[in-house]
Amino acid sequence: MANIKFFLGEELPLEMHKVRMVQRLDLVPVERRLKAIEEAGNNTFLLYNKDIYLDMLTDSGVNAMSDKQTAAMLTVDDSYAGSATFTRLQDKIAEIFGKEYFLPVHQGRACENLLSLAFVKKDTYIPMNYHFTTTKAHIMINGGKVLELFLPDALDSVSSKPFKGNIDLNQLQKLIDEEGADKISFIRIEAGTNLIGGQPVALDNFIETGKIARKYKIPFIVDASLWADNLHFIKTRDEKYKNLSTREITRILSDSADIVYFSARKLGHVRGGGIITNDEAAYKKLLEMLPLYEGFSTYGGMSTREMEAMVVGLDETMDEEMINQGPIFIKYMVDELVKLGVPVITPPGGLGAHLDAMAFLDHVPQKEYRAGSLAAALYIASGVRGMERGTISEEREEDGSDHFAAVELLRLALPRRVFTLSQVKYTIDRIAWLYENRKLIGGLEFYEEPKVLRFFFGKLKPTSDWQEKLVEKFKADFGDSL
Ligand SMILES: *Cc1c(COP(=O)(O)O)cnc(C)c1O
C-alpha cells in the first residue's frame, strides 16, 4: 500500500490488493444498538456479530487471508505425527528466523503458558518493556513478578518519539546490579507494544537487551506477535536500518533473542502460534509439556490447514506491501482524528487507532472506567466495536481496590485488508460526532465481575441514564439515518 497524490488534491492510501471474497454486513438501528450493548453488559467482547457493523475489537485471527493462503489449505498433509505440512512450516520458520527448533501451539497465550511453566521461578522478577494481559496473568500464576521498565515517554499520549515501546536499558542494568541476575527468570520484550497503543521497539533496543542478557546469562525472550507492524516501523522510522530488507531485519531481531514466540493469529494471519529457539535444553524442557497442554510436536493444537496457510502467511509477512497496509490505514485514521482535535495516541502505532479516553472523557471519574464507557458509547453511535484497554483490563489489587491503568485507551483495531477507506471514514465521522457530544457520556460500574481477566466476561451498567440521552441526541442529529 502507498499514499498516492490525487489530481484533485487529496492524498490517500491506495490498496495494493483486490477483494475477491466478501461477507455481508448490517448496520442495525441505533435503538437496537442501545439494547445490544445493554444485553452485552456494556462489554464489547459480549456483543454478537449480527449487531456489529465494523468489528475493530482486535486484529487477532481476523486479518484477511490471501488467495495463496486459502489455496495452500487444500494441499495439506494430515497426520498426527510427522506431517509434511509441519516440516514445511518448520523449514519456513528456520529460513526466516534462523532458529532450528519450533514448538507449535494453538495460539499466542499457549506460548506464555508453556514459557511461564518452564522458566518462571517463584518470587523472581520478569522485567519487560510493557506487559500484555495474558502474559502477566501467566507469569503471576506461576509466582513471578512483572516489572515494567519503560521509558517515561512511553505513556505520553501526544508524542513524536518513533519507538515508544523501548525497554529502559538503564533501569534494566540497575535491576540486575541491585537484585542479582539469579533473581531474574527472564527478560521479555514485546514487539509492537500492544497495551500502550501498538508502539514499536527499535532494533537497537532488542540488540542491546540481548547483549545485557547474554552478559548475565539471563534468558531473553521476545514476544513477536506484533512483529509485522514493528518491522514496518523499523523500515520507515529508523535511518540506520531502513535500507536493510525485511528479512535481514527479522534475522537481526531473532539473533538478539534466546527464544522468540508469537501468536500466528497476528503474525501469519492464521489461527495458531509457536515458540522458536536454538537452545536445545530450553526446547527439550518445553517439548516435555507440549503434548500435555497443546498436542503432539508436529501440530501442537493447530490444524494442518492452518499450518499450511501459516507457511504462506509468514512468507507474505516479509512483503512490505502487505505489512504496511495496517499501519498506513491506521496513520490515515490517526492523522484525521488529530486534525479534528480528537485525543488519540500519537505517533500512530500498529494494530489500530487508540483513542485516549483519559482525555476524551476527562469529566468521567477514572473509577467509572473511561475507556469502557467510551467503547460502549462508540458502539451505540456507530455499530463499531472497539476494545477497552484501560482499568477494566487490569486486575484488582490484593485489597480489592481497582488498579488504575496508566493509560485509558479505546483501541480500534484495523485488521489487515479487511476494511475499506469509506468504512474508516465513517468511523472517523462518528468519533467526531461523539467527541462533539462527549459531555453526554457518563460512567459504568460492574454488576458481574470475574476474578481473573475480568475484561473478557465482566458485565457493567451505566451509572446514569446517559446512554438513552446519547441515543436521543443521535436521533435529533441524524434523523432516520442509521
Ligand atoms: C495477541 C497477543 C498475545 C496473545 O496471543 P493470542 O493468540 O491472542 O493468544 C500475546 N502477546 C501479544 C503482544 C499479543 O498482541
CSV table of C-alpha atoms and ligand atoms in Angstrom, one decimal:
chain,number,residue,atom,x,y,z
A,1,MET,CA,0.0,0.0,0.0
A,2,ALA,CA,1.2,3.5,-0.7
A,3,ASN,CA,-0.1,7.1,-0.1
A,4,ILE,CA,-0.9,8.4,-3.6
A,5,LYS,CA,-1.3,12.0,-4.6
A,6,PHE,CA,-4.6,12.6,-6.3
A,7,PHE,CA,-5.0,15.2,-9.1
A,8,LEU,CA,-7.9,16.7,-7.2
A,9,GLY,CA,-5.8,17.5,-4.2
A,10,GLU,CA,-6.3,14.6,-1.7
A,11,GLU,CA,-3.5,12.2,-0.8
A,12,LEU,CA,-5.0,8.8,0.1
A,13,PRO,CA,-3.8,5.4,1.0
A,14,LEU,CA,-4.3,3.2,-2.1
A,15,GLU,CA,-4.9,-0.5,-1.6
A,16,MET,CA,-2.5,-3.0,-3.3
A,17,HIS,CA,-4.9,-5.8,-3.2
A,18,LYS,CA,-8.3,-6.5,-4.7
A,19,VAL,CA,-11.2,-8.0,-2.8
A,20,ARG,CA,-12.3,-11.4,-4.2
A,21,MET,CA,-14.4,-12.7,-1.4
A,22,VAL,CA,-16.9,-10.7,0.6
A,23,GLN,CA,-19.1,-11.0,3.7
A,24,ARG,CA,-22.4,-9.2,4.0
A,25,LEU,CA,-22.6,-6.7,6.8
A,26,ASP,CA,-25.6,-5.0,8.5
A,27,LEU,CA,-25.8,-1.7,10.3
A,28,VAL,CA,-28.6,-2.2,12.9
A,29,PRO,CA,-30.6,0.9,14.0
A,30,VAL,CA,-29.4,2.9,17.0
A,31,GLU,CA,-32.3,1.7,19.2
A,32,ARG,CA,-31.1,-1.9,18.6
A,33,ARG,CA,-27.5,-0.9,19.4
A,34,LEU,CA,-28.6,0.6,22.7
A,35,LYS,CA,-30.4,-2.7,23.5
A,36,ALA,CA,-27.5,-4.8,22.3
A,37,ILE,CA,-24.9,-3.1,24.4
A,38,GLU,CA,-27.1,-3.4,27.5
A,39,GLU,CA,-27.5,-7.2,26.8
A,40,ALA,CA,-23.7,-7.4,26.5
A,41,GLY,CA,-23.3,-5.8,29.9
A,42,ASN,CA,-21.6,-2.9,28.2
A,43,ASN,CA,-18.7,-5.2,27.4
A,44,THR,CA,-17.9,-5.2,23.7
A,45,PHE,CA,-16.5,-8.7,24.0
A,46,LEU,CA,-20.0,-9.9,24.7
A,47,LEU,CA,-21.7,-8.4,21.6
A,48,TYR,CA,-22.7,-10.7,18.8
A,49,ASN,CA,-21.6,-10.1,15.3
A,50,LYS,CA,-25.1,-9.8,14.0
A,51,ASP,CA,-25.3,-6.5,15.9
A,52,ILE,CA,-21.9,-5.2,14.7
A,53,TYR,CA,-21.2,-3.2,11.7
A,54,LEU,CA,-17.4,-2.8,11.8
A,55,ASP,CA,-15.6,-5.2,14.1
A,56,MET,CA,-12.5,-3.3,15.3
A,57,LEU,CA,-12.1,-5.4,18.5
A,58,THR,CA,-8.8,-7.0,17.5
A,59,ASP,CA,-6.5,-7.9,14.8
A,60,SER,CA,-6.3,-11.4,16.3
A,61,GLY,CA,-7.3,-14.2,13.8
A,62,VAL,CA,-9.3,-11.8,11.7
A,63,ASN,CA,-6.8,-10.4,9.2
A,64,ALA,CA,-7.9,-11.2,5.6
A,65,MET,CA,-6.1,-14.2,4.2
A,66,SER,CA,-4.6,-14.1,0.8
A,67,ASP,CA,-5.7,-16.2,-2.2
A,68,LYS,CA,-2.4,-18.1,-1.9
A,69,GLN,CA,-3.0,-18.9,1.8
A,70,THR,CA,-6.5,-20.2,1.1
A,71,ALA,CA,-5.2,-22.3,-1.8
A,72,ALA,CA,-2.5,-23.8,0.4
A,73,MET,CA,-5.1,-25.0,2.8
A,74,LEU,CA,-6.2,-27.6,0.2
A,75,THR,CA,-2.8,-29.2,-0.1
A,76,VAL,CA,-2.2,-30.3,3.4
A,77,ASP,CA,-0.6,-33.5,4.7
A,78,ASP,CA,-2.9,-34.6,7.5
A,79,SER,CA,-1.3,-36.8,10.1
A,80,TYR,CA,-1.0,-36.8,13.8
A,81,ALA,CA,2.8,-37.3,13.8
A,82,GLY,CA,5.4,-36.4,11.2
A,83,SER,CA,3.2,-34.5,8.8
A,84,ALA,CA,4.9,-33.0,5.8
A,85,THR,CA,2.9,-29.8,6.4
A,86,PHE,CA,4.7,-29.4,9.8
A,87,THR,CA,8.1,-29.9,8.2
A,88,ARG,CA,7.3,-27.2,5.6
A,89,LEU,CA,6.4,-24.9,8.4
A,90,GLN,CA,9.5,-25.7,10.4
A,91,ASP,CA,11.6,-25.1,7.4
A,92,LYS,CA,9.9,-21.7,6.7
A,93,ILE,CA,10.5,-20.7,10.3
A,94,ALA,CA,14.2,-21.7,10.1
A,95,GLU,CA,14.5,-19.8,6.8
A,96,ILE,CA,13.0,-16.6,8.2
A,97,PHE,CA,14.1,-16.6,11.9
A,98,GLY,CA,17.3,-18.7,11.7
A,99,LYS,CA,16.2,-20.9,14.6
A,100,GLU,CA,16.2,-24.6,14.4
A,101,TYR,CA,13.6,-25.7,17.0
A,102,PHE,CA,9.9,-24.9,16.6
A,103,LEU,CA,7.2,-25.8,19.0
A,104,PRO,CA,3.7,-25.3,17.5
A,105,VAL,CA,0.8,-24.2,19.8
A,106,HIS,CA,-2.8,-23.3,19.3
A,107,GLN,CA,-2.4,-19.5,19.9
A,108,GLY,CA,-0.1,-16.9,21.5
A,109,ARG,CA,-1.1,-17.3,25.1
A,110,ALA,CA,-0.3,-21.0,24.9
A,111,CYS,CA,3.3,-20.0,24.4
A,112,GLU,CA,3.1,-17.9,27.5
A,113,ASN,CA,1.6,-20.8,29.5
A,114,LEU,CA,4.5,-23.1,28.5
A,115,LEU,CA,7.2,-20.5,28.9
A,116,SER,CA,5.9,-19.4,32.3
A,117,LEU,CA,5.6,-23.0,33.5
A,118,ALA,CA,9.1,-23.8,32.3
A,119,PHE,CA,11.0,-20.6,33.2
A,120,VAL,CA,9.2,-18.5,35.8
A,121,LYS,CA,10.8,-19.2,39.2
A,122,LYS,CA,8.8,-18.3,42.3
A,123,ASP,CA,9.4,-14.8,43.7
A,124,THR,CA,11.7,-13.7,40.8
A,125,TYR,CA,11.4,-10.7,38.5
A,126,ILE,CA,10.4,-10.8,34.9
A,127,PRO,CA,11.5,-7.3,33.6
A,128,MET,CA,9.8,-6.2,30.3
A,129,ASN,CA,9.0,-3.2,28.3
A,130,TYR,CA,5.3,-3.5,29.0
A,131,HIS,CA,3.0,-6.3,30.0
A,132,PHE,CA,0.3,-7.9,27.9
A,133,THR,CA,-2.8,-9.1,29.7
A,134,THR,CA,-2.4,-12.9,29.3
A,135,THR,CA,1.4,-12.7,29.7
A,136,LYS,CA,1.0,-11.0,33.1
A,137,ALA,CA,-1.6,-13.5,34.2
A,138,HIS,CA,0.5,-16.5,33.3
A,139,ILE,CA,3.6,-15.1,35.0
A,140,MET,CA,1.7,-14.2,38.1
A,141,ILE,CA,0.0,-17.6,38.4
A,142,ASN,CA,3.5,-19.1,38.4
A,143,GLY,CA,4.7,-16.8,41.2
A,144,GLY,CA,6.7,-14.4,39.1
A,145,LYS,CA,6.7,-10.6,39.5
A,146,VAL,CA,6.2,-8.5,36.3
A,147,LEU,CA,8.4,-5.4,36.2
A,148,GLU,CA,7.7,-2.8,33.5
A,149,LEU,CA,10.8,-0.9,32.6
A,150,PHE,CA,9.5,1.5,30.0
A,151,LEU,CA,10.9,5.0,29.3
A,152,PRO,CA,9.0,8.0,30.6
A,153,ASP,CA,7.7,8.9,27.1
A,154,ALA,CA,6.1,5.5,26.6
A,155,LEU,CA,2.9,6.7,28.3
A,156,ASP,CA,2.8,10.2,26.7
A,157,SER,CA,-0.3,10.2,24.6
A,158,VAL,CA,0.9,13.1,22.4
A,159,SER,CA,4.4,12.4,21.2
A,160,SER,CA,6.7,12.3,18.2
A,161,LYS,CA,9.0,9.6,19.6
A,162,PRO,CA,9.3,6.9,17.0
A,163,PHE,CA,10.0,4.0,19.3
A,164,LYS,CA,7.9,4.4,22.5
A,165,GLY,CA,7.9,0.7,23.1
A,166,ASN,CA,11.6,0.6,24.0
A,167,ILE,CA,12.7,-1.0,27.3
A,168,ASP,CA,14.8,1.3,29.6
A,169,LEU,CA,18.3,-0.3,29.5
A,170,ASN,CA,19.5,1.8,32.5
A,171,GLN,CA,16.7,0.5,34.7
A,172,LEU,CA,17.4,-3.0,33.5
A,173,GLN,CA,21.1,-2.7,34.4
A,174,LYS,CA,20.1,-1.2,37.8
A,175,LEU,CA,17.7,-4.1,38.5
A,176,ILE,CA,20.5,-6.6,37.7
A,177,ASP,CA,23.0,-4.7,39.9
A,178,GLU,CA,20.7,-4.4,42.8
A,179,GLU,CA,18.9,-7.7,42.8
A,180,GLY,CA,21.4,-10.0,41.1
A,181,ALA,CA,20.9,-11.9,37.8
A,182,ASP,CA,19.6,-15.0,39.7
A,183,LYS,CA,16.6,-13.1,40.8
A,184,ILE,CA,15.5,-12.6,37.2
A,185,SER,CA,13.8,-15.5,35.5
A,186,PHE,CA,14.0,-14.0,32.0
A,187,ILE,CA,13.8,-10.6,30.3
A,188,ARG,CA,10.9,-10.1,27.9
A,189,ILE,CA,10.4,-7.6,25.2
A,190,GLU,CA,7.2,-7.3,23.3
A,191,ALA,CA,7.4,-6.1,19.7
A,192,GLY,CA,4.7,-3.5,18.8
A,193,THR,CA,3.8,-3.0,22.4
A,194,ASN,CA,0.1,-3.9,22.5
A,195,LEU,CA,-1.3,-2.1,25.5
A,196,ILE,CA,0.3,1.3,25.0
A,197,GLY,CA,-1.0,1.8,21.5
A,198,GLY,CA,0.8,-0.6,19.3
A,199,GLN,CA,4.1,1.3,19.8
A,200,PRO,CA,7.2,-0.2,18.2
A,201,VAL,CA,10.6,-1.1,19.7
A,202,ALA,CA,13.8,0.0,18.0
A,203,LEU,CA,16.0,-2.8,16.6
A,204,ASP,CA,19.0,-1.4,18.6
A,205,ASN,CA,16.9,-1.8,21.8
A,206,PHE,CA,16.4,-5.6,21.0
A,207,ILE,CA,20.2,-5.9,20.3
A,208,GLU,CA,21.3,-4.1,23.4
A,209,THR,CA,18.9,-6.0,25.6
A,210,GLY,CA,20.2,-9.2,24.1
A,211,LYS,CA,23.8,-8.2,24.9
A,212,ILE,CA,22.9,-7.5,28.6
A,213,ALA,CA,21.0,-10.8,28.8
A,214,ARG,CA,24.0,-12.7,27.5
A,215,LYS,CA,26.5,-11.0,29.7
A,216,TYR,CA,24.5,-12.0,32.8
A,217,LYS,CA,23.3,-15.3,31.4
A,218,ILE,CA,19.6,-14.4,31.7
A,219,PRO,CA,17.3,-15.8,29.0
A,220,PHE,CA,16.0,-13.1,26.7
A,221,ILE,CA,12.5,-13.9,25.3
A,222,VAL,CA,10.8,-11.8,22.6
A,223,ASP,CA,7.1,-11.7,22.0
A,224,ALA,CA,6.9,-11.3,18.3
A,225,SER,CA,3.1,-11.4,17.9
A,226,LEU,CA,3.0,-7.8,16.6
A,227,TRP,CA,6.3,-8.1,14.7
A,228,ALA,CA,4.8,-7.3,11.3
A,229,ASP,CA,3.9,-3.7,12.5
A,230,ASN,CA,7.1,-3.3,14.3
A,231,LEU,CA,9.1,-4.4,11.3
A,232,HIS,CA,7.3,-1.8,9.1
A,233,PHE,CA,8.2,0.9,11.7
A,234,ILE,CA,11.8,0.0,11.7
A,235,LYS,CA,11.9,0.2,7.9
A,236,THR,CA,10.2,3.6,7.9
A,237,ARG,CA,11.4,5.3,11.1
A,238,ASP,CA,15.0,4.1,11.6
A,239,GLU,CA,17.5,5.7,9.3
A,240,LYS,CA,20.1,3.2,10.5
A,241,TYR,CA,18.2,0.2,9.3
A,242,LYS,CA,15.8,1.3,6.6
A,243,ASN,CA,18.0,0.1,3.8
A,244,LEU,CA,18.0,-3.5,5.2
A,245,SER,CA,15.4,-5.9,3.8
A,246,THR,CA,12.5,-7.1,6.0
A,247,ARG,CA,14.2,-10.5,6.1
A,248,GLU,CA,17.6,-9.0,7.3
A,249,ILE,CA,15.9,-7.0,10.0
A,250,THR,CA,13.9,-10.0,11.1
A,251,ARG,CA,17.0,-12.1,11.4
A,252,ILE,CA,18.7,-9.5,13.5
A,253,LEU,CA,15.7,-9.4,15.8
A,254,SER,CA,15.8,-13.2,16.1
A,255,ASP,CA,19.5,-13.4,16.6
A,256,SER,CA,19.2,-11.0,19.6
A,257,ALA,CA,16.9,-13.4,21.5
A,258,ASP,CA,17.2,-16.8,23.0
A,259,ILE,CA,13.6,-17.5,22.5
A,260,VAL,CA,11.0,-15.9,20.1
A,261,TYR,CA,7.3,-16.7,20.5
A,262,PHE,CA,4.3,-15.4,18.6
A,263,SER,CA,0.6,-15.5,18.1
A,264,ALA,CA,0.1,-16.5,14.4
A,265,ARG,CA,-3.4,-15.0,14.7
A,266,LYS,CA,-1.4,-11.8,14.2
A,267,LEU,CA,1.9,-12.9,12.7
A,268,GLY,CA,1.0,-15.1,9.7
A,269,HIS,CA,-2.8,-14.4,9.5
A,270,VAL,CA,-3.9,-17.8,10.6
A,271,ARG,CA,-5.0,-19.3,13.9
A,272,GLY,CA,-2.1,-20.7,15.8
A,273,GLY,CA,1.2,-19.8,17.3
A,274,GLY,CA,4.7,-21.0,18.2
A,275,ILE,CA,7.9,-20.9,20.2
A,276,ILE,CA,11.2,-20.8,18.4
A,277,THR,CA,14.7,-21.3,19.7
A,278,ASN,CA,18.2,-22.6,19.0
A,279,ASP,CA,18.7,-23.6,22.7
A,280,GLU,CA,18.4,-27.4,22.8
A,281,ALA,CA,17.9,-27.6,26.5
A,282,ALA,CA,15.1,-25.0,26.5
A,283,TYR,CA,13.5,-26.8,23.6
A,284,LYS,CA,13.6,-30.1,25.4
A,285,LYS,CA,12.1,-28.7,28.6
A,286,LEU,CA,9.2,-27.1,26.6
A,287,LEU,CA,8.8,-30.2,24.5
A,288,GLU,CA,8.0,-32.3,27.5
A,289,MET,CA,5.0,-30.2,28.3
A,290,LEU,CA,3.8,-29.7,24.7
A,291,PRO,CA,1.6,-32.9,24.4
A,292,LEU,CA,0.1,-32.2,27.8
A,293,TYR,CA,-1.2,-28.8,27.0
A,294,GLU,CA,-1.3,-28.4,23.3
A,295,GLY,CA,-0.7,-31.6,21.2
A,296,PHE,CA,2.0,-33.7,19.7
A,297,SER,CA,5.1,-31.8,18.5
A,298,THR,CA,4.0,-31.8,14.8
A,299,TYR,CA,0.7,-29.9,15.3
A,300,GLY,CA,0.5,-28.5,18.9
A,301,GLY,CA,-3.2,-27.9,18.8
A,302,MET,CA,-3.3,-26.4,15.3
A,303,SER,CA,-5.0,-27.9,12.3
A,304,THR,CA,-2.7,-28.8,9.4
A,305,ARG,CA,-4.7,-26.4,7.2
A,306,GLU,CA,-3.8,-23.5,9.5
A,307,MET,CA,-0.2,-24.6,9.5
A,308,GLU,CA,0.0,-24.8,5.7
A,309,ALA,CA,-1.6,-21.3,5.5
A,310,MET,CA,1.0,-20.1,8.0
A,311,VAL,CA,3.9,-21.2,5.8
A,312,VAL,CA,2.5,-18.8,3.1
A,313,GLY,CA,1.4,-16.2,5.7
A,314,LEU,CA,4.9,-15.9,7.2
A,315,ASP,CA,6.4,-15.6,3.7
A,316,GLU,CA,3.9,-12.8,2.9
A,317,THR,CA,4.8,-11.0,6.1
A,318,MET,CA,8.2,-10.4,4.6
A,319,ASP,CA,6.5,-8.4,1.8
A,320,GLU,CA,6.4,-4.7,2.7
A,321,GLU,CA,3.3,-4.1,0.5
A,322,MET,CA,1.4,-6.5,2.7
A,323,ILE,CA,2.6,-5.5,6.1
A,324,ASN,CA,2.3,-1.7,5.5
A,325,GLN,CA,-1.4,-2.0,4.8
A,326,GLY,CA,-2.3,-1.9,8.5
A,327,PRO,CA,0.0,0.9,9.7
A,328,ILE,CA,-0.8,3.1,6.7
A,329,PHE,CA,-4.6,2.9,7.3
A,330,ILE,CA,-4.0,3.5,11.0
A,331,LYS,CA,-1.9,6.5,10.2
A,332,TYR,CA,-4.6,7.9,8.0
A,333,MET,CA,-7.2,7.5,10.7
A,334,VAL,CA,-5.0,8.9,13.5
A,335,ASP,CA,-3.9,11.9,11.3
A,336,GLU,CA,-7.6,12.7,10.5
A,337,LEU,CA,-8.6,12.5,14.2
A,338,VAL,CA,-5.7,14.8,15.2
A,339,LYS,CA,-6.9,17.3,12.6
A,340,LEU,CA,-10.3,17.2,14.3
A,341,GLY,CA,-8.8,17.7,17.7
A,342,VAL,CA,-9.9,14.3,19.0
A,343,PRO,CA,-7.5,12.9,21.7
A,344,VAL,CA,-5.7,9.9,20.1
A,345,ILE,CA,-2.3,8.3,20.8
A,346,THR,CA,0.5,9.6,18.6
A,347,PRO,CA,2.6,8.9,16.8
A,348,PRO,CA,0.3,6.3,15.1
A,349,GLY,CA,1.3,2.8,16.0
A,350,GLY,CA,0.4,-0.6,14.8
A,351,LEU,CA,-2.7,-2.8,15.5
A,352,GLY,CA,-5.2,0.1,15.4
A,353,ALA,CA,-6.0,3.7,16.3
A,354,HIS,CA,-6.1,4.2,20.0
A,355,LEU,CA,-8.4,6.9,21.4
A,356,ASP,CA,-7.2,8.5,24.5
A,357,ALA,CA,-10.2,8.0,26.8
A,358,MET,CA,-8.4,9.6,29.7
A,359,ALA,CA,-8.6,13.0,27.9
A,360,PHE,CA,-11.7,12.3,25.8
A,361,LEU,CA,-13.8,11.7,28.9
A,362,ASP,CA,-12.0,13.8,31.4
A,363,HIS,CA,-15.3,14.6,33.1
A,364,VAL,CA,-15.9,10.9,34.0
A,365,PRO,CA,-14.2,9.7,37.2
A,366,GLN,CA,-11.5,7.1,36.4
A,367,LYS,CA,-13.2,4.7,38.8
A,368,GLU,CA,-16.2,4.7,36.4
A,369,TYR,CA,-14.0,3.3,33.6
A,370,ARG,CA,-13.4,5.9,31.0
A,371,ALA,CA,-12.2,3.6,28.3
A,372,GLY,CA,-15.0,1.1,28.9
A,373,SER,CA,-17.6,3.9,28.7
A,374,LEU,CA,-16.1,5.2,25.5
A,375,ALA,CA,-16.2,1.8,24.0
A,376,ALA,CA,-19.9,1.5,24.8
A,377,ALA,CA,-20.7,5.0,23.6
A,378,LEU,CA,-18.9,4.5,20.2
A,379,TYR,CA,-20.8,1.2,19.7
A,380,ILE,CA,-24.1,3.0,20.3
A,381,ALA,CA,-23.1,5.9,18.0
A,382,SER,CA,-21.8,3.8,15.1
A,383,GLY,CA,-22.1,0.0,15.4
A,384,VAL,CA,-18.3,-0.1,15.5
A,385,ARG,CA,-16.9,-2.5,18.1
A,386,GLY,CA,-13.6,-1.4,19.8
A,387,MET,CA,-11.8,-2.9,22.8
A,388,GLU,CA,-11.3,-1.3,26.2
A,389,ARG,CA,-7.7,-1.2,27.1
A,390,GLY,CA,-7.6,0.6,30.4
A,391,THR,CA,-8.6,-0.1,34.0
A,392,ILE,CA,-11.1,-2.8,33.2
A,393,SER,CA,-8.3,-4.7,31.5
A,394,GLU,CA,-6.3,-4.6,34.8
A,395,GLU,CA,-6.6,-7.0,37.7
A,396,ARG,CA,-7.7,-5.6,41.1
A,397,GLU,CA,-5.2,-5.0,43.9
A,398,GLU,CA,-5.0,-7.6,46.6
A,399,ASP,CA,-7.1,-5.4,48.9
A,400,GLY,CA,-9.9,-5.4,46.3
A,401,SER,CA,-9.4,-1.8,45.1
A,402,ASP,CA,-9.2,-1.0,41.4
A,403,HIS,CA,-5.7,-0.8,39.9
A,404,PHE,CA,-6.0,2.3,37.8
A,405,ALA,CA,-4.4,1.8,34.4
A,406,ALA,CA,-1.6,4.3,33.4
A,407,VAL,CA,-3.4,4.9,30.1
A,408,GLU,CA,-7.1,4.6,29.3
A,409,LEU,CA,-7.4,3.6,25.7
A,410,LEU,CA,-10.2,2.6,23.3
A,411,ARG,CA,-8.5,0.5,20.7
A,412,LEU,CA,-10.0,0.4,17.3
A,413,ALA,CA,-8.1,-2.4,15.6
A,414,LEU,CA,-7.7,-2.3,11.8
A,415,PRO,CA,-7.0,-5.9,10.8
A,416,ARG,CA,-5.1,-6.0,7.5
A,417,ARG,CA,-7.0,-5.8,4.2
A,418,VAL,CA,-10.4,-6.1,5.9
A,419,PHE,CA,-11.9,-2.6,5.8
A,420,THR,CA,-12.3,-0.1,3.0
A,421,LEU,CA,-11.4,3.6,3.2
A,422,SER,CA,-15.1,4.6,3.3
A,423,GLN,CA,-15.6,2.4,6.3
A,424,VAL,CA,-12.6,4.0,8.0
A,425,LYS,CA,-14.0,7.5,7.1
A,426,TYR,CA,-17.4,6.5,8.6
A,427,THR,CA,-15.7,5.6,11.8
A,428,ILE,CA,-13.8,8.9,11.9
A,429,ASP,CA,-17.0,10.7,11.4
A,430,ARG,CA,-18.9,9.0,14.2
A,431,ILE,CA,-16.0,9.6,16.5
A,432,ALA,CA,-16.0,13.3,15.6
A,433,TRP,CA,-19.7,13.4,16.5
A,434,LEU,CA,-19.1,11.6,19.7
A,435,TYR,CA,-16.3,14.0,20.7
A,436,GLU,CA,-18.6,16.9,20.0
A,437,ASN,CA,-21.2,15.3,22.3
A,438,ARG,CA,-18.7,13.9,24.8
A,439,LYS,CA,-20.3,15.6,27.8
A,440,LEU,CA,-23.3,13.4,27.3
A,441,ILE,CA,-21.2,10.3,28.0
A,442,GLY,CA,-21.2,9.0,31.6
A,443,GLY,CA,-19.6,6.2,33.5
A,444,LEU,CA,-20.0,2.4,34.1
A,445,GLU,CA,-20.0,0.1,37.1
A,446,PHE,CA,-19.6,-3.6,37.4
A,447,TYR,CA,-22.5,-5.8,38.3
A,448,GLU,CA,-20.8,-9.1,37.4
A,449,GLU,CA,-17.1,-9.3,37.9
A,450,PRO,CA,-14.8,-12.4,37.3
A,451,LYS,CA,-11.7,-12.6,39.5
A,452,VAL,CA,-9.2,-13.2,36.6
A,453,LEU,CA,-9.1,-11.3,33.3
A,454,ARG,CA,-12.4,-9.7,34.1
A,455,PHE,CA,-12.5,-7.7,30.8
A,456,PHE,CA,-13.4,-10.9,28.9
A,457,PHE,CA,-16.7,-11.8,30.7
A,458,GLY,CA,-17.4,-9.0,33.2
A,459,LYS,CA,-20.7,-7.1,32.9
A,460,LEU,CA,-21.3,-3.4,33.7
A,461,LYS,CA,-24.2,-1.0,33.7
A,462,PRO,CA,-24.3,2.8,33.2
A,463,THR,CA,-24.2,4.9,36.3
A,464,SER,CA,-27.0,7.1,35.0
A,465,ASP,CA,-29.4,7.2,32.0
A,466,TRP,CA,-26.6,8.8,29.8
A,467,GLN,CA,-27.0,6.1,27.1
A,468,GLU,CA,-30.6,6.9,26.5
A,469,LYS,CA,-29.7,10.6,26.3
A,470,LEU,CA,-27.0,9.9,23.8
A,471,VAL,CA,-29.4,8.0,21.6
A,472,GLU,CA,-31.9,10.9,21.8
A,473,LYS,CA,-29.2,13.3,20.6
A,474,PHE,CA,-28.1,10.9,17.9
A,475,LYS,CA,-31.7,10.7,16.5
A,476,ALA,CA,-32.0,14.5,16.7
A,477,ASP,CA,-28.8,15.0,14.7
A,478,PHE,CA,-29.1,12.1,12.2
A,479,GLY,CA,-32.9,11.7,11.8
A,480,ASP,CA,-33.8,8.4,10.3
A,481,SER,CA,-30.3,7.7,9.2
A,482,LEU,CA,-28.8,4.7,11.0
B,1,LIG,C1,-2.4,-11.2,21.0
B,1,LIG,C2,-1.2,-11.2,21.7
B,1,LIG,C3,-0.8,-12.3,22.5
B,1,LIG,C4,-1.7,-13.5,22.7
B,1,LIG,O1,-2.0,-14.1,21.5
B,1,LIG,P1,-3.3,-15.0,21.3
B,1,LIG,O2,-3.1,-15.7,20.0
B,1,LIG,O3,-4.5,-14.0,21.3
B,1,LIG,O4,-3.4,-15.9,22.5
B,1,LIG,C5,0.4,-12.2,23.2
B,1,LIG,N1,1.2,-11.1,23.1
B,1,LIG,C6,0.9,-10.1,22.3
B,1,LIG,C7,1.8,-8.9,22.2
B,1,LIG,C8,-0.3,-10.1,21.6
B,1,LIG,O5,-0.7,-9.0,20.9
